[in-house]
Tab-separated table of C-alpha atoms in Angstrom:
chain	number	residue	atom	x	y	z
A	1	MET	CA	103.336	38.404	-81.099
A	2	SER	CA	101.665	35.132	-82.039
A	3	GLU	CA	98.462	35.140	-84.034
A	4	ILE	CA	95.069	35.507	-82.385
A	5	LEU	CA	93.393	32.090	-82.281
A	6	VAL	CA	90.174	33.048	-80.458
A	7	LYS	CA	88.496	36.412	-80.833
A	8	ALA	CA	85.307	37.140	-78.910
A	9	ILE	CA	83.622	40.505	-79.417
A	10	ASP	CA	80.640	41.752	-77.372
A	11	VAL	CA	79.416	38.220	-76.655
A	12	THR	CA	75.995	38.269	-75.021
A	13	LYS	CA	74.038	35.314	-73.680
A	14	ARG	CA	70.632	35.552	-72.044
A	15	PHE	CA	68.605	32.994	-70.188
A	16	THR	CA	65.033	33.582	-69.044
A	17	GLY	CA	65.105	36.738	-66.949
A	18	PHE	CA	68.897	36.699	-66.666
A	19	THR	CA	71.842	37.996	-68.698
A	20	ALA	CA	74.703	35.533	-68.206
A	21	LEU	CA	77.129	37.298	-70.555
A	22	ASP	CA	76.997	41.031	-71.149
A	23	ARG	CA	79.124	42.094	-74.143
A	24	ALA	CA	82.153	40.036	-73.115
A	25	SER	CA	85.210	40.544	-75.335
A	26	LEU	CA	88.510	38.656	-75.224
A	27	ASP	CA	91.430	37.770	-77.522
A	28	ILE	CA	93.399	34.560	-76.976
A	29	ARG	CA	96.610	34.029	-78.895
A	30	LYS	CA	97.880	30.756	-80.250
A	31	GLY	CA	99.966	28.932	-77.634
A	32	GLU	CA	98.660	31.127	-74.819
A	33	VAL	CA	97.298	29.984	-71.478
A	34	CYS	CA	94.478	32.267	-70.366
A	35	CYS	CA	92.962	31.811	-66.917
A	36	ILE	CA	89.501	33.239	-66.310
A	37	ILE	CA	88.795	34.100	-62.690
A	38	GLY	CA	85.896	35.677	-60.847
A	39	PRO	CA	83.123	34.964	-58.362
A	40	SER	CA	80.590	32.188	-58.831
A	41	GLY	CA	77.818	33.174	-61.206
A	42	SER	CA	79.927	35.724	-63.067
A	43	GLY	CA	79.554	33.943	-66.416
A	44	LYS	CA	82.893	32.127	-66.648
A	45	SER	CA	81.531	28.674	-67.494
A	46	THR	CA	78.905	30.115	-69.822
A	47	PHE	CA	81.655	31.928	-71.728
A	48	LEU	CA	83.516	28.642	-72.255
A	49	ARG	CA	80.320	26.915	-73.359
A	50	CYS	CA	79.765	29.658	-75.932
A	51	ILE	CA	83.295	29.227	-77.309
A	52	ASN	CA	82.586	25.493	-77.627
A	53	MET	CA	79.110	26.225	-79.055
A	54	LEU	CA	77.356	24.240	-76.356
A	55	GLU	CA	75.376	27.475	-75.957
A	56	ARG	CA	74.249	29.709	-78.811
A	57	ILE	CA	75.049	33.350	-78.255
A	58	ASP	CA	72.380	36.071	-78.434
A	59	GLY	CA	74.707	38.850	-79.519
A	60	GLY	CA	78.265	39.570	-80.580
A	61	ALA	CA	80.508	37.085	-82.364
A	62	ILE	CA	83.275	34.538	-81.778
A	63	TRP	CA	85.958	33.504	-84.252
A	64	ILE	CA	88.436	30.615	-84.003
A	65	GLY	CA	91.355	30.792	-86.400
A	66	GLY	CA	89.552	33.504	-88.344
A	67	GLU	CA	86.425	31.362	-88.840
A	68	LEU	CA	83.165	32.806	-87.532
A	69	LEU	CA	81.440	30.316	-85.248
A	70	GLY	CA	77.855	29.265	-85.771
A	71	TYR	CA	77.159	31.285	-88.903
A	72	ARG	CA	78.099	31.265	-92.557
A	73	ARG	CA	78.237	34.350	-94.717
A	74	ASP	CA	76.495	34.551	-98.079
A	75	GLY	CA	77.193	37.961	-99.573
A	76	ASP	CA	76.210	40.508	-96.962
A	77	ARG	CA	73.979	38.170	-94.993
A	78	LEU	CA	74.670	35.698	-92.187
A	79	TYR	CA	72.849	32.396	-91.866
A	80	GLU	CA	72.848	30.028	-88.913
A	81	MET	CA	74.861	26.909	-89.621
A	82	ARG	CA	73.348	23.455	-89.682
A	83	ASP	CA	74.069	21.131	-86.769
A	84	SER	CA	76.543	19.167	-88.894
A	85	GLU	CA	78.502	22.345	-89.664
A	86	ILE	CA	78.529	23.327	-85.996
A	87	ALA	CA	79.778	19.848	-85.085
A	88	ARG	CA	82.657	20.295	-87.539
A	89	GLN	CA	83.588	23.626	-85.971
A	90	ARG	CA	83.325	22.194	-82.470
A	91	ARG	CA	86.081	19.692	-83.292
A	92	ARG	CA	88.565	22.561	-83.194
A	93	THR	CA	88.160	22.719	-79.414
A	94	GLY	CA	88.465	20.167	-76.652
A	95	MET	CA	86.660	20.619	-73.361
A	96	VAL	CA	87.370	19.271	-69.900
A	97	PHE	CA	84.437	19.562	-67.505
A	98	GLN	CA	84.214	19.716	-63.720
A	99	ARG	CA	82.586	16.284	-63.450
A	100	PHE	CA	84.758	14.307	-65.901
A	101	ASN	CA	81.772	13.102	-68.031
A	102	LEU	CA	83.475	9.810	-68.897
A	103	PHE	CA	81.475	6.937	-70.357
A	104	PRO	CA	81.081	4.623	-67.337
A	105	HIS	CA	80.758	1.447	-69.454
A	106	LEU	CA	84.035	2.066	-71.327
A	107	THR	CA	87.617	1.598	-70.136
A	108	ALA	CA	90.028	4.526	-69.975
A	109	LEU	CA	91.489	3.473	-73.318
A	110	GLN	CA	88.058	3.172	-74.920
A	111	ASN	CA	87.007	6.568	-73.558
A	112	VAL	CA	89.975	8.160	-75.333
A	113	THR	CA	89.561	6.258	-78.626
A	114	GLU	CA	85.799	6.686	-79.014
A	115	GLY	CA	85.913	10.217	-80.464
A	116	PRO	CA	88.819	9.773	-82.879
A	117	ILE	CA	87.265	6.585	-84.304
A	118	HIS	CA	83.631	7.671	-84.603
A	119	VAL	CA	83.996	11.432	-85.106
A	120	LEU	CA	87.355	11.879	-86.817
A	121	GLY	CA	87.188	8.588	-88.716
A	122	GLU	CA	90.585	7.333	-87.555
A	123	GLU	CA	91.528	3.688	-87.976
A	124	ARG	CA	90.987	1.779	-84.736
A	125	LYS	CA	94.646	0.754	-84.375
A	126	ALA	CA	95.959	4.270	-85.002
A	127	ALA	CA	93.451	5.736	-82.542
A	128	ALA	CA	94.363	3.143	-79.908
A	129	ASP	CA	98.097	3.718	-80.353
A	130	HIS	CA	97.615	7.466	-79.956
A	131	ALA	CA	95.360	6.934	-76.933
A	132	ARG	CA	98.015	4.791	-75.243
A	133	GLU	CA	100.568	7.539	-75.803
A	134	LEU	CA	98.232	10.126	-74.293
A	135	LEU	CA	97.318	8.010	-71.280
A	136	ALA	CA	101.003	7.375	-70.641
A	137	ARG	CA	101.613	11.113	-70.920
A	138	VAL	CA	99.057	11.827	-68.180
A	139	GLY	CA	100.571	9.129	-65.977
A	140	LEU	CA	97.982	6.407	-66.522
A	141	ALA	CA	99.877	3.813	-68.550
A	142	ASP	CA	98.921	1.198	-65.969
A	143	LYS	CA	95.223	2.148	-65.875
A	144	MET	CA	94.289	1.873	-69.548
A	145	ASN	CA	91.956	-1.087	-69.065
A	146	HIS	CA	90.306	0.233	-65.917
A	147	TYR	CA	86.735	1.540	-65.895
A	148	PRO	CA	85.940	4.997	-64.452
A	149	SER	CA	84.454	3.429	-61.300
A	150	GLU	CA	87.852	1.840	-60.649
A	151	LEU	CA	89.696	5.172	-60.835
A	152	SER	CA	90.066	8.036	-58.374
A	153	GLY	CA	88.623	11.436	-59.214
A	154	GLY	CA	92.047	12.740	-60.167
A	155	GLN	CA	92.665	9.752	-62.426
A	156	GLN	CA	89.267	10.205	-64.070
A	157	GLN	CA	90.033	13.843	-64.749
A	158	ARG	CA	93.364	12.899	-66.292
A	159	VAL	CA	91.539	10.462	-68.564
A	160	ALA	CA	89.220	13.335	-69.505
A	161	ILE	CA	92.241	15.476	-70.419
A	162	ALA	CA	93.669	12.646	-72.533
A	163	ARG	CA	90.279	12.271	-74.201
A	164	ALA	CA	90.218	15.971	-75.100
A	165	MET	CA	93.760	15.747	-76.488
A	166	GLY	CA	92.812	12.659	-78.503
A	167	MET	CA	90.612	14.797	-80.732
A	168	ARG	CA	93.697	16.803	-81.766
A	169	PRO	CA	92.105	20.183	-80.951
A	170	GLU	CA	93.575	23.606	-81.593
A	171	LEU	CA	92.702	24.670	-78.057
A	172	ILE	CA	91.388	23.055	-74.893
A	173	LEU	CA	88.835	24.648	-72.577
A	174	PHE	CA	88.971	23.688	-68.892
A	175	ASP	CA	85.897	24.421	-66.774
A	176	GLU	CA	87.136	24.418	-63.157
A	177	PRO	CA	88.788	21.021	-63.705
A	178	THR	CA	89.838	20.561	-60.067
A	179	SER	CA	86.727	21.840	-58.279
A	180	ALA	CA	85.193	18.360	-57.869
A	181	LEU	CA	88.397	16.773	-56.556
A	182	ASP	CA	89.537	16.050	-53.047
A	183	PRO	CA	92.364	18.457	-52.125
A	184	GLU	CA	95.075	15.783	-52.229
A	185	LEU	CA	94.190	14.945	-55.849
A	186	VAL	CA	94.302	18.497	-57.206
A	187	SER	CA	98.051	18.635	-57.781
A	188	GLU	CA	98.158	15.564	-60.029
A	189	VAL	CA	95.678	17.192	-62.432
A	190	LEU	CA	97.391	20.590	-62.310
A	191	ASP	CA	100.744	18.922	-63.077
A	192	VAL	CA	99.268	17.411	-66.252
A	193	MET	CA	97.855	20.803	-67.225
A	194	LYS	CA	101.239	22.452	-66.657
A	195	ASP	CA	102.892	19.872	-68.921
A	196	LEU	CA	100.254	20.522	-71.562
A	197	ALA	CA	100.848	24.277	-71.330
A	198	GLU	CA	104.607	23.811	-71.684
A	199	SER	CA	104.006	21.821	-74.878
A	200	GLY	CA	102.439	24.910	-76.469
A	201	MET	CA	98.761	23.950	-76.324
A	202	THR	CA	96.395	26.920	-76.325
A	203	MET	CA	94.354	26.698	-73.127
A	204	VAL	CA	91.495	28.654	-71.583
A	205	VAL	CA	91.076	27.708	-67.935
A	206	VAL	CA	88.261	28.735	-65.620
A	207	THR	CA	89.805	28.284	-62.201
A	208	HIS	CA	89.997	29.338	-58.570
A	209	GLU	CA	93.528	27.917	-58.327
A	210	MET	CA	95.455	31.175	-58.032
A	211	GLY	CA	98.778	29.365	-57.688
A	212	PHE	CA	98.228	27.700	-61.049
A	213	ALA	CA	97.236	31.009	-62.608
A	214	ARG	CA	100.357	32.712	-61.247
A	215	GLY	CA	102.707	29.956	-62.318
A	216	VAL	CA	101.298	28.918	-65.686
A	217	ALA	CA	98.976	31.564	-67.161
A	218	ASP	CA	100.187	34.065	-69.726
A	219	THR	CA	97.078	36.192	-69.308
A	220	VAL	CA	94.306	36.445	-66.744
A	221	ALA	CA	90.783	37.723	-67.349
A	222	PHE	CA	88.549	38.742	-64.448
A	223	MET	CA	84.786	38.395	-64.888
A	224	GLU	CA	82.021	40.017	-62.889
A	225	ALA	CA	78.273	39.985	-63.644
A	226	GLY	CA	78.783	38.602	-67.133
A	227	ARG	CA	81.402	41.155	-68.142
A	228	ILE	CA	85.147	40.856	-68.559
A	229	GLU	CA	86.211	43.714	-66.333
A	230	GLU	CA	89.969	43.312	-66.567
A	231	VAL	CA	92.378	41.333	-68.729
A	232	GLY	CA	96.145	41.478	-68.992
A	233	PRO	CA	99.412	39.708	-68.202
A	234	ALA	CA	98.931	37.254	-65.350
A	235	LYS	CA	101.542	38.832	-63.084
A	236	LYS	CA	100.035	42.297	-63.523
A	237	VAL	CA	96.397	41.306	-63.004
A	238	LEU	CA	97.085	39.055	-60.012
A	239	SER	CA	99.515	41.417	-58.270
A	240	GLU	CA	98.474	44.926	-59.279
A	241	PRO	CA	94.973	44.853	-60.774
A	242	ASP	CA	93.479	48.109	-61.987
A	243	ASN	CA	89.886	47.057	-61.346
A	244	ALA	CA	88.817	47.518	-57.720
A	245	ARG	CA	86.417	44.568	-57.793
A	246	CYS	CA	89.168	42.342	-59.201
A	247	ALA	CA	91.511	43.450	-56.421
A	248	ALA	CA	88.882	42.666	-53.770
A	249	PHE	CA	88.246	39.220	-55.277
A	250	ILE	CA	91.943	38.323	-55.300
A	251	ARG	CA	92.332	39.468	-51.688
A	252	ALA	CA	89.342	37.344	-50.664
A	253	VAL	CA	90.681	34.260	-52.434
A	254	HIS	CA	94.033	34.595	-50.651
A	255	LYS	CA	92.538	34.881	-47.169
């Protein structure tokens, strides 16, 4: 068994009058693809945002590579990290959002090089060379100098994936990466994600694409009302779930 890269224990997140995550626990191993499924509002995106520290948790704990996120230990006490320390930890993860979030005034190449140059401190030429390799890998070698407005939704999302990879993360989080795309553009993004999975990248994917989950995921976690109600091998969870609510959700998705 490969080592556990992400460990989340009893993660709780509350917003005003609402508990978005209710003691959610999950282990993700290095090189694993974990798909998180469940109805809208079940806490899937919030869970990703907590792993990436875009949201501070109200209870529980998350570790990446054995490092506790958001806190440092001094003896027997925990202290909240400074923003600069949190930014350092956040570099361990890449994130691909539903709506691409590209810089509209930068070309595809510039979107991919911006982080490595200004956050990682890479030399401009080295960052640009790596960005060209990544854009070629996602099938956009001929679009490097195009602006987001000149690209289709699927092409923009592939730039976003290249941008996440450009930061050399240990894992990439995907928050329903195909939900904003026209149906005919979904497959081109999923193909890039499949290639990334085959390369050994650790991936956590919030998705309603059951075909992708069946074909690519190692594990599947089902969320309901902020809780992870079932988690296990993808084939088992998607074909013979133990949780009745999970079974009903999968049947509904396949109708």
